[in-house]
Amino acid sequence: MNDEREWEAQERGMRAARGEGPADLDPLALNYRKVASAVISHPVGAPPGDFVARAAAHVARHEGGIERPLSRVLLAVFAVALVAAAVIYGAPYWQVFQQPGEPASGWVLAGLACVVLSWVSRQLRDIVRRPSGRS
């Protein structure tokens, strides 16, 4: 079994790193000895006292990163494409709103409902997250 051979190599490497096993190892066990030596020699200590404050400040500075400006650009491109599509192909699609019995009108209403529900849930989430003293 390959898994059993791998396990034995890991064990031999661990024992050799602790100085408990033989010095002559096969290449696989030798690699595991290097890993085990690195793990054993790594100093264990507590993080600096201001670690949490520094991490929070770092996150606050880099919140959103490049995604936020790129999302705005993408939204602007989408809006321009939507207006262009409405101008070019708009006449046939207005029939969906003029004849509510059309099968496509259900899909249009479902899409609008998704947009409205998404906006309402965002507003409710923002209201819930506000501190109690602010409105």
PDB file of C-alpha atoms in Angstrom:
ATOM      1  CA  MET A   1       0.000   0.000   0.000  1.00  0.00           C
ATOM      2  CA  ASN A   2       1.280   3.412  -0.933  1.00  0.00           C
ATOM      3  CA  ASP A   3      -0.439   5.099   2.038  1.00  0.00           C
ATOM      4  CA  GLU A   4       1.245   2.742   4.483  1.00  0.00           C
ATOM      5  CA  ARG A   5       4.663   3.397   2.905  1.00  0.00           C
ATOM      6  CA  GLU A   6       4.021   7.147   3.130  1.00  0.00           C
ATOM      7  CA  TRP A   7       2.980   6.849   6.776  1.00  0.00           C
ATOM      8  CA  GLU A   8       6.104   4.892   7.667  1.00  0.00           C
ATOM      9  CA  ALA A   9       8.287   7.497   5.911  1.00  0.00           C
ATOM     10  CA  GLN A  10       6.610  10.245   7.927  1.00  0.00           C
ATOM     11  CA  GLU A  11       7.205   8.370  11.165  1.00  0.00           C
ATOM     12  CA  ARG A  12      10.866   7.674  10.335  1.00  0.00           C
ATOM     13  CA  GLY A  13      11.363  11.329   9.421  1.00  0.00           C
ATOM     14  CA  MET A  14       9.736  12.474  12.692  1.00  0.00           C
ATOM     15  CA  ARG A  15      11.893  10.129  14.784  1.00  0.00           C
ATOM     16  CA  ALA A  16      15.051  11.245  12.947  1.00  0.00           C
ATOM     17  CA  ALA A  17      14.180  14.908  13.526  1.00  0.00           C
ATOM     18  CA  ARG A  18      13.876  14.210  17.257  1.00  0.00           C
ATOM     19  CA  GLY A  19      17.184  12.311  17.222  1.00  0.00           C
ATOM     20  CA  GLU A  20      15.483   9.002  18.031  1.00  0.00           C
ATOM     21  CA  GLY A  21      15.876   7.180  14.734  1.00  0.00           C
ATOM     22  CA  PRO A  22      18.652   6.068  12.409  1.00  0.00           C
ATOM     23  CA  ALA A  23      20.609   8.696  10.486  1.00  0.00           C
ATOM     24  CA  ASP A  24      20.472   6.894   7.126  1.00  0.00           C
ATOM     25  CA  LEU A  25      17.065   7.614   5.632  1.00  0.00           C
ATOM     26  CA  ASP A  26      15.531   7.004   2.241  1.00  0.00           C
ATOM     27  CA  PRO A  27      14.770  10.183   0.208  1.00  0.00           C
ATOM     28  CA  LEU A  28      11.081  10.227   1.162  1.00  0.00           C
ATOM     29  CA  ALA A  29      11.780   9.956   4.900  1.00  0.00           C
ATOM     30  CA  LEU A  30      14.578  12.519   4.537  1.00  0.00           C
ATOM     31  CA  ASN A  31      12.080  15.040   3.146  1.00  0.00           C
ATOM     32  CA  TYR A  32       9.734  14.385   6.057  1.00  0.00           C
ATOM     33  CA  ARG A  33      12.654  14.793   8.484  1.00  0.00           C
ATOM     34  CA  LYS A  34      13.262  18.275   7.051  1.00  0.00           C
ATOM     35  CA  VAL A  35       9.622  19.199   7.554  1.00  0.00           C
ATOM     36  CA  ALA A  36       9.548  17.779  11.071  1.00  0.00           C
ATOM     37  CA  SER A  37      12.774  19.618  11.966  1.00  0.00           C
ATOM     38  CA  ALA A  38      11.279  22.901  10.780  1.00  0.00           C
ATOM     39  CA  VAL A  39       8.126  22.340  12.811  1.00  0.00           C
ATOM     40  CA  ILE A  40      10.063  21.352  15.930  1.00  0.00           C
ATOM     41  CA  SER A  41      12.491  24.287  15.670  1.00  0.00           C
ATOM     42  CA  HIS A  42       9.780  26.909  15.123  1.00  0.00           C
ATOM     43  CA  PRO A  43       9.583  29.121  18.209  1.00  0.00           C
ATOM     44  CA  VAL A  44       6.231  29.114  19.938  1.00  0.00           C
ATOM     45  CA  GLY A  45       5.175  32.396  21.460  1.00  0.00           C
ATOM     46  CA  ALA A  46       2.254  34.666  21.922  1.00  0.00           C
ATOM     47  CA  PRO A  47       1.386  37.280  19.321  1.00  0.00           C
ATOM     48  CA  PRO A  48       2.390  40.875  20.086  1.00  0.00           C
ATOM     49  CA  GLY A  49       0.134  42.772  22.471  1.00  0.00           C
ATOM     50  CA  ASP A  50      -1.166  45.117  19.780  1.00  0.00           C
ATOM     51  CA  PHE A  51      -1.727  42.363  17.211  1.00  0.00           C
ATOM     52  CA  VAL A  52      -5.524  42.655  17.183  1.00  0.00           C
ATOM     53  CA  ALA A  53      -5.459  46.443  16.890  1.00  0.00           C
ATOM     54  CA  ARG A  54      -2.927  46.306  14.050  1.00  0.00           C
ATOM     55  CA  ALA A  55      -4.899  43.610  12.233  1.00  0.00           C
ATOM     56  CA  ALA A  56      -8.142  45.587  12.565  1.00  0.00           C
ATOM     57  CA  ALA A  57      -6.436  48.758  11.319  1.00  0.00           C
ATOM     58  CA  HIS A  58      -5.006  46.849   8.356  1.00  0.00           C
ATOM     59  CA  VAL A  59      -8.424  45.454   7.446  1.00  0.00           C
ATOM     60  CA  ALA A  60     -10.035  48.888   7.799  1.00  0.00           C
ATOM     61  CA  ARG A  61      -7.414  50.458   5.488  1.00  0.00           C
ATOM     62  CA  HIS A  62      -7.718  47.765   2.852  1.00  0.00           C
ATOM     63  CA  GLU A  63     -11.425  46.979   3.117  1.00  0.00           C
ATOM     64  CA  GLY A  64     -12.788  46.305  -0.324  1.00  0.00           C
ATOM     65  CA  GLY A  65      -9.378  46.690  -1.938  1.00  0.00           C
ATOM     66  CA  ILE A  66      -9.580  47.049  -5.674  1.00  0.00           C
ATOM     67  CA  GLU A  67     -12.954  45.301  -5.877  1.00  0.00           C
ATOM     68  CA  ARG A  68     -14.931  48.366  -4.804  1.00  0.00           C
ATOM     69  CA  PRO A  69     -13.715  50.740  -7.573  1.00  0.00           C
ATOM     70  CA  LEU A  70     -13.858  47.937 -10.135  1.00  0.00           C
ATOM     71  CA  SER A  71     -17.422  47.144  -9.089  1.00  0.00           C
ATOM     72  CA  ARG A  72     -18.388  50.756  -9.648  1.00  0.00           C
ATOM     73  CA  VAL A  73     -16.811  50.733 -13.110  1.00  0.00           C
ATOM     74  CA  LEU A  74     -18.591  47.470 -13.905  1.00  0.00           C
ATOM     75  CA  LEU A  75     -21.892  48.932 -12.733  1.00  0.00           C
ATOM     76  CA  ALA A  76     -21.384  51.989 -14.957  1.00  0.00           C
ATOM     77  CA  VAL A  77     -20.578  49.782 -17.966  1.00  0.00           C
ATOM     78  CA  PHE A  78     -23.654  47.693 -17.226  1.00  0.00           C
ATOM     79  CA  ALA A  79     -25.847  50.800 -17.040  1.00  0.00           C
ATOM     80  CA  VAL A  80     -24.512  52.085 -20.376  1.00  0.00           C
ATOM     81  CA  ALA A  81     -25.053  48.661 -21.971  1.00  0.00           C
ATOM     82  CA  LEU A  82     -28.579  48.538 -20.565  1.00  0.00           C
ATOM     83  CA  VAL A  83     -29.428  51.945 -22.024  1.00  0.00           C
ATOM     84  CA  ALA A  84     -27.867  50.991 -25.372  1.00  0.00           C
ATOM     85  CA  ALA A  85     -29.826  47.719 -25.482  1.00  0.00           C
ATOM     86  CA  ALA A  86     -33.040  49.549 -24.600  1.00  0.00           C
ATOM     87  CA  VAL A  87     -32.476  52.047 -27.423  1.00  0.00           C
ATOM     88  CA  ILE A  88     -31.543  49.401 -29.995  1.00  0.00           C
ATOM     89  CA  TYR A  89     -33.952  46.591 -29.051  1.00  0.00           C
ATOM     90  CA  GLY A  90     -36.501  48.405 -26.900  1.00  0.00           C
ATOM     91  CA  ALA A  91     -39.599  48.457 -29.093  1.00  0.00           C
ATOM     92  CA  PRO A  92     -40.273  44.692 -29.154  1.00  0.00           C
ATOM     93  CA  TYR A  93     -39.571  44.332 -25.447  1.00  0.00           C
ATOM     94  CA  TRP A  94     -42.067  47.015 -24.408  1.00  0.00           C
ATOM     95  CA  GLN A  95     -44.770  44.629 -25.595  1.00  0.00           C
ATOM     96  CA  VAL A  96     -44.011  42.472 -22.551  1.00  0.00           C
ATOM     97  CA  PHE A  97     -45.237  45.303 -20.320  1.00  0.00           C
ATOM     98  CA  GLN A  98     -48.184  46.141 -22.555  1.00  0.00           C
ATOM     99  CA  GLN A  99     -49.506  42.566 -22.674  1.00  0.00           C
ATOM    100  CA  PRO A 100     -49.338  41.099 -19.151  1.00  0.00           C
ATOM    101  CA  GLY A 101     -50.435  37.670 -20.349  1.00  0.00           C
ATOM    102  CA  GLU A 102     -47.150  37.072 -22.147  1.00  0.00           C
ATOM    103  CA  PRO A 103     -45.001  34.273 -20.613  1.00  0.00           C
ATOM    104  CA  ALA A 104     -41.998  36.604 -20.515  1.00  0.00           C
ATOM    105  CA  SER A 105     -43.830  39.080 -18.286  1.00  0.00           C
ATOM    106  CA  GLY A 106     -43.663  36.603 -15.396  1.00  0.00           C
ATOM    107  CA  TRP A 107     -39.888  36.407 -15.727  1.00  0.00           C
ATOM    108  CA  VAL A 108     -39.587  40.171 -15.873  1.00  0.00           C
ATOM    109  CA  LEU A 109     -41.688  40.501 -12.720  1.00  0.00           C
ATOM    110  CA  ALA A 110     -39.637  37.782 -10.997  1.00  0.00           C
ATOM    111  CA  GLY A 111     -36.431  39.651 -11.845  1.00  0.00           C
ATOM    112  CA  LEU A 112     -37.844  42.918 -10.544  1.00  0.00           C
ATOM    113  CA  ALA A 113     -38.991  41.164  -7.375  1.00  0.00           C
ATOM    114  CA  CYS A 114     -35.453  39.842  -6.821  1.00  0.00           C
ATOM    115  CA  VAL A 115     -34.002  43.322  -7.200  1.00  0.00           C
ATOM    116  CA  VAL A 116     -36.555  44.828  -4.799  1.00  0.00           C
ATOM    117  CA  LEU A 117     -36.104  42.060  -2.200  1.00  0.00           C
ATOM    118  CA  SER A 118     -32.345  42.419  -2.386  1.00  0.00           C
ATOM    119  CA  TRP A 119     -32.596  46.176  -1.825  1.00  0.00           C
ATOM    120  CA  VAL A 120     -35.068  45.767   1.067  1.00  0.00           C
ATOM    121  CA  SER A 121     -32.894  43.137   2.778  1.00  0.00           C
ATOM    122  CA  ARG A 122     -29.873  45.432   2.494  1.00  0.00           C
ATOM    123  CA  GLN A 123     -31.826  48.306   4.053  1.00  0.00           C
ATOM    124  CA  LEU A 124     -33.052  46.091   6.898  1.00  0.00           C
ATOM    125  CA  ARG A 125     -29.532  44.791   7.539  1.00  0.00           C
ATOM    126  CA  ASP A 126     -28.225  48.366   7.740  1.00  0.00           C
ATOM    127  CA  ILE A 127     -31.022  49.321  10.167  1.00  0.00           C
ATOM    128  CA  VAL A 128     -30.289  46.338  12.402  1.00  0.00           C
ATOM    129  CA  ARG A 129     -26.539  47.086  12.469  1.00  0.00           C
ATOM    130  CA  ARG A 130     -26.978  50.725  13.511  1.00  0.00           C
ATOM    131  CA  PRO A 131     -26.184  51.604  17.106  1.00  0.00           C
ATOM    132  CA  SER A 132     -29.346  51.904  19.208  1.00  0.00           C
ATOM    133  CA  GLY A 133     -29.001  55.677  19.737  1.00  0.00           C
ATOM    134  CA  ARG A 134     -28.963  56.585  16.025  1.00  0.00           C
ATOM    135  CA  SER A 135     -31.793  56.535  13.517  1.00  0.00           C
TER     136      SER A 135
END
